[in-house]
Coordinates of C-alpha atoms in Angstrom, one line a residue:
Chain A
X292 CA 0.0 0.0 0.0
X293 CA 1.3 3.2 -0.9
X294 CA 1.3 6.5 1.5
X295 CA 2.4 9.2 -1.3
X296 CA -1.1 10.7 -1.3
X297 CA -0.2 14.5 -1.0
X298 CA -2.6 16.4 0.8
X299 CA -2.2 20.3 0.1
X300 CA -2.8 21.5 3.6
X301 CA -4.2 25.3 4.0
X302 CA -5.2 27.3 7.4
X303 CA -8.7 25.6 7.1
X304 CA -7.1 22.2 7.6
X305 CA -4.7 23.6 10.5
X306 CA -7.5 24.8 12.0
X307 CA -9.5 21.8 11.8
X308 CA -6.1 19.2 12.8
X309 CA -5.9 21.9 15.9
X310 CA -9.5 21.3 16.9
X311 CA -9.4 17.3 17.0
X312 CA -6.1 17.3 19.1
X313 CA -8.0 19.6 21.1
X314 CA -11.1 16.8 21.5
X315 CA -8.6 14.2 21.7
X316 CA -6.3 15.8 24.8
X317 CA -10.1 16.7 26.5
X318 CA -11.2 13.3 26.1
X319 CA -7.6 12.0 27.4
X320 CA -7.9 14.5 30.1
X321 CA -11.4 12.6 31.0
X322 CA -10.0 9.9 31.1
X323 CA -7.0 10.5 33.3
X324 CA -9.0 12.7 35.8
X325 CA -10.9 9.7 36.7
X326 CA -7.8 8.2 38.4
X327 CA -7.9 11.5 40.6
X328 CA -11.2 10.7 42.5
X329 CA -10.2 8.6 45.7
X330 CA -11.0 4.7 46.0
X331 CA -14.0 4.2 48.4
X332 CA -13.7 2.3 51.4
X333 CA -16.3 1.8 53.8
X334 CA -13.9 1.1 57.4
X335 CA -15.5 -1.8 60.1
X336 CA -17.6 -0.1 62.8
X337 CA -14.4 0.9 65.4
X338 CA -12.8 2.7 63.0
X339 CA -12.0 6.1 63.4
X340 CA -10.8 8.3 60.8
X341 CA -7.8 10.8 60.6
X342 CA -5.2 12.7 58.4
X343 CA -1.7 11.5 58.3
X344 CA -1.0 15.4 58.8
X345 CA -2.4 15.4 62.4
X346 CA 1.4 13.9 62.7
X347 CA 3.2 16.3 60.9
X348 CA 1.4 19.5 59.6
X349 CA 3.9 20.3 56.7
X350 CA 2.0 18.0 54.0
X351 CA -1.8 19.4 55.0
X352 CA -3.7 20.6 52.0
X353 CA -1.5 19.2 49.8
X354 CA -1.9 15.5 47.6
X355 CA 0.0 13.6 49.4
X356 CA -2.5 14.1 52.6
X357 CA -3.5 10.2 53.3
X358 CA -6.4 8.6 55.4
X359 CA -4.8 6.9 58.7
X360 CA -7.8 4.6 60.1
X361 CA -7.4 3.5 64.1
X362 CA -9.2 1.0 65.8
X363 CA -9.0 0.4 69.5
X364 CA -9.8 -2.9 71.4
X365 CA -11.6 -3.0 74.8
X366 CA -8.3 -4.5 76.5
X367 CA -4.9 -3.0 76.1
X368 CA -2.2 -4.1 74.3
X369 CA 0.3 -3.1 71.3
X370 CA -0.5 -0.8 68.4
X371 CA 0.2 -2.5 65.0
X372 CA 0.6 -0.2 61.9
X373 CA -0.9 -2.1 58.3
X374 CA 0.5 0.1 55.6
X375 CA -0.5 -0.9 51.8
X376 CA -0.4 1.4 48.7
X377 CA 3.5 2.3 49.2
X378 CA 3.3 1.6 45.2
X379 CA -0.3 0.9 43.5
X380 CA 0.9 -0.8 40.6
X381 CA 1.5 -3.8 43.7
X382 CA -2.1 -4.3 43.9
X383 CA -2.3 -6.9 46.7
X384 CA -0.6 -4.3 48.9
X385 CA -3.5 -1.5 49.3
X386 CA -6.3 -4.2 48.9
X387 CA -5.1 -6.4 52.1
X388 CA -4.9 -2.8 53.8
X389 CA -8.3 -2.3 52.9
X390 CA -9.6 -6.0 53.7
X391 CA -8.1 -5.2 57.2
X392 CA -10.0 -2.0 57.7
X393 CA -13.4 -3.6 56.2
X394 CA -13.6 -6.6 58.4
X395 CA -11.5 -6.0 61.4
X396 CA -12.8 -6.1 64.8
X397 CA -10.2 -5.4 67.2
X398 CA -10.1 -6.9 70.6
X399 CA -7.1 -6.3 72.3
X400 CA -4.5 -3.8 71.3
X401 CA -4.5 -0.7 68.7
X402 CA -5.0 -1.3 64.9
X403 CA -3.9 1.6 62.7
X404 CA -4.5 1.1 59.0
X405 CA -3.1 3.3 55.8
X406 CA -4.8 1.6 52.9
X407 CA -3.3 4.3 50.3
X408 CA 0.4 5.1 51.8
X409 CA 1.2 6.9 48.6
X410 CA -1.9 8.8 47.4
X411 CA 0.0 11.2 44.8
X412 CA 1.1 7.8 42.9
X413 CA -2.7 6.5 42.4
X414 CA -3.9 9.3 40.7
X415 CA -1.8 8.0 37.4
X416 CA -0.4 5.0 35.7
X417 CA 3.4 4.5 35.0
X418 CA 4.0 5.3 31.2
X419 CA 5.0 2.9 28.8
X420 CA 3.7 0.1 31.2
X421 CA -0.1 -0.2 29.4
X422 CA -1.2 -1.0 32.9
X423 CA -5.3 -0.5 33.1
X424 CA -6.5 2.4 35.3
X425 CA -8.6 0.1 37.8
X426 CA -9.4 -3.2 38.9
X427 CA -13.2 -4.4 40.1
X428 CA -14.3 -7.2 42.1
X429 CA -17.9 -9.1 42.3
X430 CA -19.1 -9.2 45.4
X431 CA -21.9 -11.6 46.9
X432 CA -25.3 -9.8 46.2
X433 CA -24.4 -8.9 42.9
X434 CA -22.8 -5.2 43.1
X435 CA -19.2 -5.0 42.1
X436 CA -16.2 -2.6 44.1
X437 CA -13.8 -0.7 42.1
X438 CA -10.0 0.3 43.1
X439 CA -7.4 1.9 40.8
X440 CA -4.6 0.5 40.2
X441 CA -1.4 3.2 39.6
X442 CA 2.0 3.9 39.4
X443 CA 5.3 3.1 41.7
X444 CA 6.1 6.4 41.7
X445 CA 4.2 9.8 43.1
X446 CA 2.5 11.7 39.8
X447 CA 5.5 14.2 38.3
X448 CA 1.8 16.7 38.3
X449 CA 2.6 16.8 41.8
X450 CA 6.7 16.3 42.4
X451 CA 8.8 17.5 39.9
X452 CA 11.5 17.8 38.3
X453 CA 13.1 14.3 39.2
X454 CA 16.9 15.1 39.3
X455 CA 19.7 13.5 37.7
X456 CA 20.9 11.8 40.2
X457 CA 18.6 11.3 43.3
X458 CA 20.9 11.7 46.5
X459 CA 19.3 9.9 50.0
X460 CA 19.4 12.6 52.2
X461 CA 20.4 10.8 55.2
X462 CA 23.3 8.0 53.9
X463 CA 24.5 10.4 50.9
X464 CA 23.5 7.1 48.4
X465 CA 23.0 7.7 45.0
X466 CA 19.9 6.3 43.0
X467 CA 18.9 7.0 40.1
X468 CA 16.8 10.2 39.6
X469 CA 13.4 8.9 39.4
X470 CA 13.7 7.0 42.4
X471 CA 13.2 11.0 44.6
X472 CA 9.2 9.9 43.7
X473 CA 9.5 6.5 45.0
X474 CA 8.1 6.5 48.6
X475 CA 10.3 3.5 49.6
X476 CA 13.1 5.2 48.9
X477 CA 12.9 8.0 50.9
X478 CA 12.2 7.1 54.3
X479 CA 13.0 8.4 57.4
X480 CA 11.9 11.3 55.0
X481 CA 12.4 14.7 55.6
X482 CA 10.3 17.5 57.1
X483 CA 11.7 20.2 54.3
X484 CA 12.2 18.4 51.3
X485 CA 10.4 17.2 47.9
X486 CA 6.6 15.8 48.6
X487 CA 7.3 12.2 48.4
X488 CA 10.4 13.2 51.3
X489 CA 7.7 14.8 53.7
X490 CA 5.4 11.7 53.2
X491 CA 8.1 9.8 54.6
X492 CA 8.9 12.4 57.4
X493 CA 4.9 12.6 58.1
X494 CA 4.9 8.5 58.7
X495 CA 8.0 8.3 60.7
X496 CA 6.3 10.7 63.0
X497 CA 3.1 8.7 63.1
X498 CA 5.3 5.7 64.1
X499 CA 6.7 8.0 66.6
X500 CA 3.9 9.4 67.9
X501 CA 1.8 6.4 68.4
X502 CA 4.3 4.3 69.5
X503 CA 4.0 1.6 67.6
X504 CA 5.2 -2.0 68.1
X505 CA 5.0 -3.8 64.9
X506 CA 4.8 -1.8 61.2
X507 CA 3.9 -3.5 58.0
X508 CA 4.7 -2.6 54.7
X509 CA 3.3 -4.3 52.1
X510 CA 4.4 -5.0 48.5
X511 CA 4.4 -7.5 45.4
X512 CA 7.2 -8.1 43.3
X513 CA 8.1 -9.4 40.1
X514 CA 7.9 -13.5 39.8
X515 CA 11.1 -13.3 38.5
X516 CA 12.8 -10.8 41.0
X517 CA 14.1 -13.2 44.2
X518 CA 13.0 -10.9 47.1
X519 CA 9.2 -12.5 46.4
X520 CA 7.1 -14.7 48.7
X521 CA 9.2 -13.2 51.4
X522 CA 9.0 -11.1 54.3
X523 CA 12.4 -8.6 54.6
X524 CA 13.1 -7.7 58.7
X525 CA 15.2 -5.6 60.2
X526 CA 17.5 -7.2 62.7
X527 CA 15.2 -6.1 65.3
X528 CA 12.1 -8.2 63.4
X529 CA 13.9 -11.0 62.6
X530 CA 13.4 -13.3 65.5
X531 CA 9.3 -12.4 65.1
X532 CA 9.7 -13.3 61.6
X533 CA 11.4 -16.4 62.2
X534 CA 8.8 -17.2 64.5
X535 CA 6.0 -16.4 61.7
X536 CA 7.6 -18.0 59.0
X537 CA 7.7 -21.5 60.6
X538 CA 4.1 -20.9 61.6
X539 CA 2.8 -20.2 57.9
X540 CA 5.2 -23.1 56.9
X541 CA 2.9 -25.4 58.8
X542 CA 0.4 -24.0 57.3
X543 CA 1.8 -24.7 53.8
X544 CA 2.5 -21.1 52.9
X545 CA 6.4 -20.9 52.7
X546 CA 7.7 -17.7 53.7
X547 CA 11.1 -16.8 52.8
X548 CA 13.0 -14.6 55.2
X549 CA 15.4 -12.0 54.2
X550 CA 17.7 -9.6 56.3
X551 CA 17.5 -5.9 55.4
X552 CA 20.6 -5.5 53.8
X553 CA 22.3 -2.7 55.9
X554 CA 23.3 -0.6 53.1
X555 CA 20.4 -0.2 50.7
X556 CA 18.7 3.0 52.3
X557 CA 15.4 4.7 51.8
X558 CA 13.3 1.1 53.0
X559 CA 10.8 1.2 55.3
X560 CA 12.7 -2.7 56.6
X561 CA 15.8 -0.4 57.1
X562 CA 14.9 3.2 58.4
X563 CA 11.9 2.6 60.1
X564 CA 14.3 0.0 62.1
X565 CA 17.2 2.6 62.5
X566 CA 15.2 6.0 63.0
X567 CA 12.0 4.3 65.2
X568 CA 11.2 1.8 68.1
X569 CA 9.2 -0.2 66.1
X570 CA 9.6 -3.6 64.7
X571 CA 9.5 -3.2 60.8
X572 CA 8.3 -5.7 58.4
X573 CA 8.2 -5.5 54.7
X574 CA 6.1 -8.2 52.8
X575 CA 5.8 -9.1 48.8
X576 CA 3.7 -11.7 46.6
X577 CA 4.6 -12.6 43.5
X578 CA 2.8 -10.1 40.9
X579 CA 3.0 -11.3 37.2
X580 CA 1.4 -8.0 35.8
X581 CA 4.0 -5.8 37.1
X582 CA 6.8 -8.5 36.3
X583 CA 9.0 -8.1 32.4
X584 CA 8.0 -11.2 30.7
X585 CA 4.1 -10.6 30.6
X586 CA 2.5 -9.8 27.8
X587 CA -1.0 -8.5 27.3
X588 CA -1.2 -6.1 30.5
X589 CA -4.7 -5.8 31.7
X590 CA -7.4 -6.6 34.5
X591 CA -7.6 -10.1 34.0
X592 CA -3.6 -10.7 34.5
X593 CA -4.0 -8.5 37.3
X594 CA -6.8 -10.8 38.5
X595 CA -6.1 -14.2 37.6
X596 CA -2.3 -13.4 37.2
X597 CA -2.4 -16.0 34.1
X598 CA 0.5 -15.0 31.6
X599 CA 1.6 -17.6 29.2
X600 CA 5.4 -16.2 29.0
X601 CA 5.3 -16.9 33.0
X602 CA 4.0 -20.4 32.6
X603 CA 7.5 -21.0 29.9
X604 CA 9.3 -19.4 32.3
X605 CA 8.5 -21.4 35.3
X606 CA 9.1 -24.9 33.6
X607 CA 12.8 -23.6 32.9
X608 CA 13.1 -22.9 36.5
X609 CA 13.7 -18.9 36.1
X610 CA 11.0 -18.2 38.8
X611 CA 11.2 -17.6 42.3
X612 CA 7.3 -18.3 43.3
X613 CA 5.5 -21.6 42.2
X614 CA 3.5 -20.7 39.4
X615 CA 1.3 -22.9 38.1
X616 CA -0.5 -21.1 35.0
X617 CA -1.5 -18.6 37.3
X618 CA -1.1 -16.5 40.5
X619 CA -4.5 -14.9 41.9
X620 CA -4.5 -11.5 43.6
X621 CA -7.2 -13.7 45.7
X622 CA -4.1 -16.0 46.5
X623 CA -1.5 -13.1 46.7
X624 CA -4.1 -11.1 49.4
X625 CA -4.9 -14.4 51.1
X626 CA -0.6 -14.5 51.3
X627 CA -1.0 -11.2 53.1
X628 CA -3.4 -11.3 55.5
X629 CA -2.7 -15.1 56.5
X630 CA 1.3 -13.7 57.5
X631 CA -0.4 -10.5 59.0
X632 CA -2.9 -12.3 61.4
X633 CA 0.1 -15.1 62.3
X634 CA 2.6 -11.9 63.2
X635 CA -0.2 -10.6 65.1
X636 CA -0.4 -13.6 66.7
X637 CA 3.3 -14.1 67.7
X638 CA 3.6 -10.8 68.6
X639 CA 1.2 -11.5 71.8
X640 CA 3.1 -15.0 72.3
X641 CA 6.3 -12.8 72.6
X642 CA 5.2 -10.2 74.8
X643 CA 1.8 -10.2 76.2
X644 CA 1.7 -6.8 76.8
X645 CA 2.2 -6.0 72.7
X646 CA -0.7 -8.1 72.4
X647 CA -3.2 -7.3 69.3
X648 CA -6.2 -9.3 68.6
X649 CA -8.1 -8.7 65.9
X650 CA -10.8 -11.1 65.0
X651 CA -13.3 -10.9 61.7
X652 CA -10.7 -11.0 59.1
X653 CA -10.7 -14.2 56.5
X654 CA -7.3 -15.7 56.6
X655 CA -5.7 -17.7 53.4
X656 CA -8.3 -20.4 52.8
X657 CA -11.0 -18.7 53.2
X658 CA -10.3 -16.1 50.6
X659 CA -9.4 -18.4 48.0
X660 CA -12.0 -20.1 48.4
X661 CA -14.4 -17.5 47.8
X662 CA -12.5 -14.4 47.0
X663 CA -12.0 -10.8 47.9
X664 CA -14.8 -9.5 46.5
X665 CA -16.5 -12.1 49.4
X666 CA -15.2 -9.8 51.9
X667 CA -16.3 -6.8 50.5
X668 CA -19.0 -4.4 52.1
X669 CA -21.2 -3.4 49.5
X670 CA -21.2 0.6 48.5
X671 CA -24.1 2.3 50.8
X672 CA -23.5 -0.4 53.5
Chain B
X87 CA 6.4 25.9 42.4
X88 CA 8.8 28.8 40.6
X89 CA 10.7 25.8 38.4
X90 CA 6.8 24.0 37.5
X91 CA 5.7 27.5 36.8
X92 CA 9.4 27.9 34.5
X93 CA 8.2 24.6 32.8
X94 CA 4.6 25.0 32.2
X95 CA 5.6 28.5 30.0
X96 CA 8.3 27.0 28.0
X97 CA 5.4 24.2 27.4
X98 CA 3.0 26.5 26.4
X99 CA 5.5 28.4 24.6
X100 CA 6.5 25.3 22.3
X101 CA 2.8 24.6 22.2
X102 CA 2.4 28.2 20.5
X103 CA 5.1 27.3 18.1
X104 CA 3.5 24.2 17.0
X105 CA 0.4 25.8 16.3
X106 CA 2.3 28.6 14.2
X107 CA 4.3 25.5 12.1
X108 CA 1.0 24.2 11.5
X109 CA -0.6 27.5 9.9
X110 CA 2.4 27.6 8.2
X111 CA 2.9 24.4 7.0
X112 CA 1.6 23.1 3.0
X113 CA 1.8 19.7 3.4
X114 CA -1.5 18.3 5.3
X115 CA 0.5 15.2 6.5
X116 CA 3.3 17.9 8.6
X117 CA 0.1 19.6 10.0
X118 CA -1.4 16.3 11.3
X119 CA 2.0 15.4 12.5
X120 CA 1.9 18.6 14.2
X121 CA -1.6 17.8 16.1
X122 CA -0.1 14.6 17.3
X123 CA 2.6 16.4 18.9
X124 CA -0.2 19.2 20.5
X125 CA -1.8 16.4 22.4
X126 CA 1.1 15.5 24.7
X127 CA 1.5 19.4 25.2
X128 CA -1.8 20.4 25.8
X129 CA -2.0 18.0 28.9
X130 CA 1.1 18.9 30.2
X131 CA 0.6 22.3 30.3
X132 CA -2.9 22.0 32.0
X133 CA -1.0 19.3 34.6
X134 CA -3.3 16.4 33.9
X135 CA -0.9 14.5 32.5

């Protein structure tokens, strides 16, 4: 087919060329300000809700503001922090966050729950990645529940520019620059610097503040990166973790521990460790729609996590999760919650007076067996 | 906020250069390719994208 049809162009035709980029950047724009309307959640009666910046006032009024969601139990105990949403595209994060603050009922002890730890980087997806701008679930009496799924980094509409090289404030290490909009990256954070920096600062002083015992952050990773399946303790965590990880290994859910390595700075395993009082964990599943060898990228591999490049790849032994045609963000949030409620657990059986129970929340079977969406409150509950 | 502010001009300044190319240009397949390149700029300089 040939393409040397010329066209004489004229003002009328510049005119009209300028009027359909016009309707096509207003119906893009549409489109992209959808992702800036937050995710509803509707929090277990117990819950009370507040504003990260009642902790630290210098990121009130601006984006990366975040609901903090605290639950007390009748009988004292410890306060355990659930953080998801450090990076959206790592959907199982947020959504065990939000499973947690939908069903918990806390008995003993303090629950505090950030579903969306890094608002600024839901409002957008990463470019080039072709991720899909939400996810949806089916629950029980029909309705369906909606969350977005974004980027691993904070929207450049809100943080920019990203420097050349992005230096961590605290150790002097170097990253590259794109990494300044990367939450875990920048931890302890800082009360003066870029957005993303203060976020940090603002949940350091929460951790502070509240004094809290045991902190979760929770991730996915690539099926082909080896930090997956795995929870990553500071030296502080790491006799808790051990503890866990034999528990969920009776349980048939093998756990791999890792040690946060001492000199990779900016983690919420390593500052939160150094800088707080806290024990800090850091958790991933295995996510096949974030990983390099998918190929379509939409809900359904989000979903199901069925990739047929990740089914090759696992018979020639380059994965570091069983993968057996697929990997369901059921299973992955069901990975989750089943280590959170067994760290919960041991916490107690280590120190009774750190105790936090928290009762109501489906543990690994039961979710996939009948799925998130089970678990769900319906919208105008 | 002064280096966004910096950015969003020289956007909107390339933007206004485009536009000029376009009523400029003869060849209709140069102005399309010049509307493709508007869209990008457009949503930057409104910060939507």
């Amino acid at each position: 087919m040939s393409w040397d049809i010329n066209f004489r162009g004229n003002r009328v035709t510049a005119l009209l060329l300028i009027l359909l980029a016009g309707t096509v950047a207003f119906l893009g724009a549409r489109q992209f300000m959808t992702m800036w309307k937050p995710d509803v959640v509707i929090p277990a009666p117990g819950f009370e809700k507040h504003m990260l910046s009642e902790w630290f006032e210098g990121i009130k009024d601006t984006p990366a503001d975040t609901p903090v969601f605290i639950q007390s139990g009748e009988a004292s105990g410890g306060t355990v922090l659930l953080m998801g949403g450090t990076h959206p595209n790592e959907p199982s994060s947020a959504l065990t966050a939000v499973l947690f603050l939908e069903r918990a009922q806390v008995k003993t002890g303090r629950l505090i729950v950030i579903p969306f730890a890094n608002a600024m980087a839901f409002t957008h997806n990463s470019p080039q990645e072709a991720s899909p701008q939400r996810i949806s679930f089916p629950l029980p009496d029909g309705s369906s529940r909606e969350f977005r799924y974004g980027s691993r980094a904070t929207n450049p509409i809100y943080q920019w520019p990203a420097p050349d090289v992005y230096i961590h404030p605290q150790s002097g290490q170097e990253l590259a620059g794109s990494e300044k909009s990367n939450l875990n990256r920048a931890h302890p954070g800082t009360p003066d610097g870029a957005l993303t920096q203060r976020l940090a600062y603002a949940l350091r002083q929460l951790i502070i503040q509240e004094k809290i015992d045991l902190a979760f952050d929770l991730h996915e990773a690539s099926p082909e990166y080896p930090v997956v399946n795995a929870a990553v303790a500071h030296e502080r965590s790491m006799e808790l973790t051990a503890m866990v990880a034999m528990e969920l290994e009776d349980m048939g859910i093998p756990m791999r521990i890792e040690p946060s390595p001492k000199n990779l700075r900016g983690l919420t395993h390593r500052e939160w460790g150094d800088y707080t009082e806290t024990l800090p964990v850091l958790m991933e599943t295995g996510n096949p729609s974030q990983g390099r060898l998918r190929g379509r990228t939409n809900e359904d591999l989000v979903i199901t996590g069925r990739d047929k490049s990740y089914a090759k790849a696992s018979k020639l032994g380059l994965l570091f999760i069983p993968y057996e045609e697929d990997q369901p963000l059921d299973y992955r949030i069901g990975r989750h919650t089943q280590a959170v409620l067994t760290f919960l657990e041991m916490l107690g059986f280590m120190d009774e007076n750190k105790e936090v129970v928290v009762e109501g929340v489906p543990g690994m079977e039961e979710l996939t067996e009948k799925g998130f969406g089970a678990y769900l409150s319906p919208l105008g509950s | 906020m002064i280096m966004t502010l910096i950015y969003r001009a020289i956007v909107v300044f390339v933007l206004l250069l485009v536009v000029r190319c376009m009523f400029r240009e003869k060849e209709f397949w140069k102005q399309a390719t010049g509307a493709l390149v508007l869209i990008p700029l457009i949503l930057r300089a409104l910060m939507i994208k």
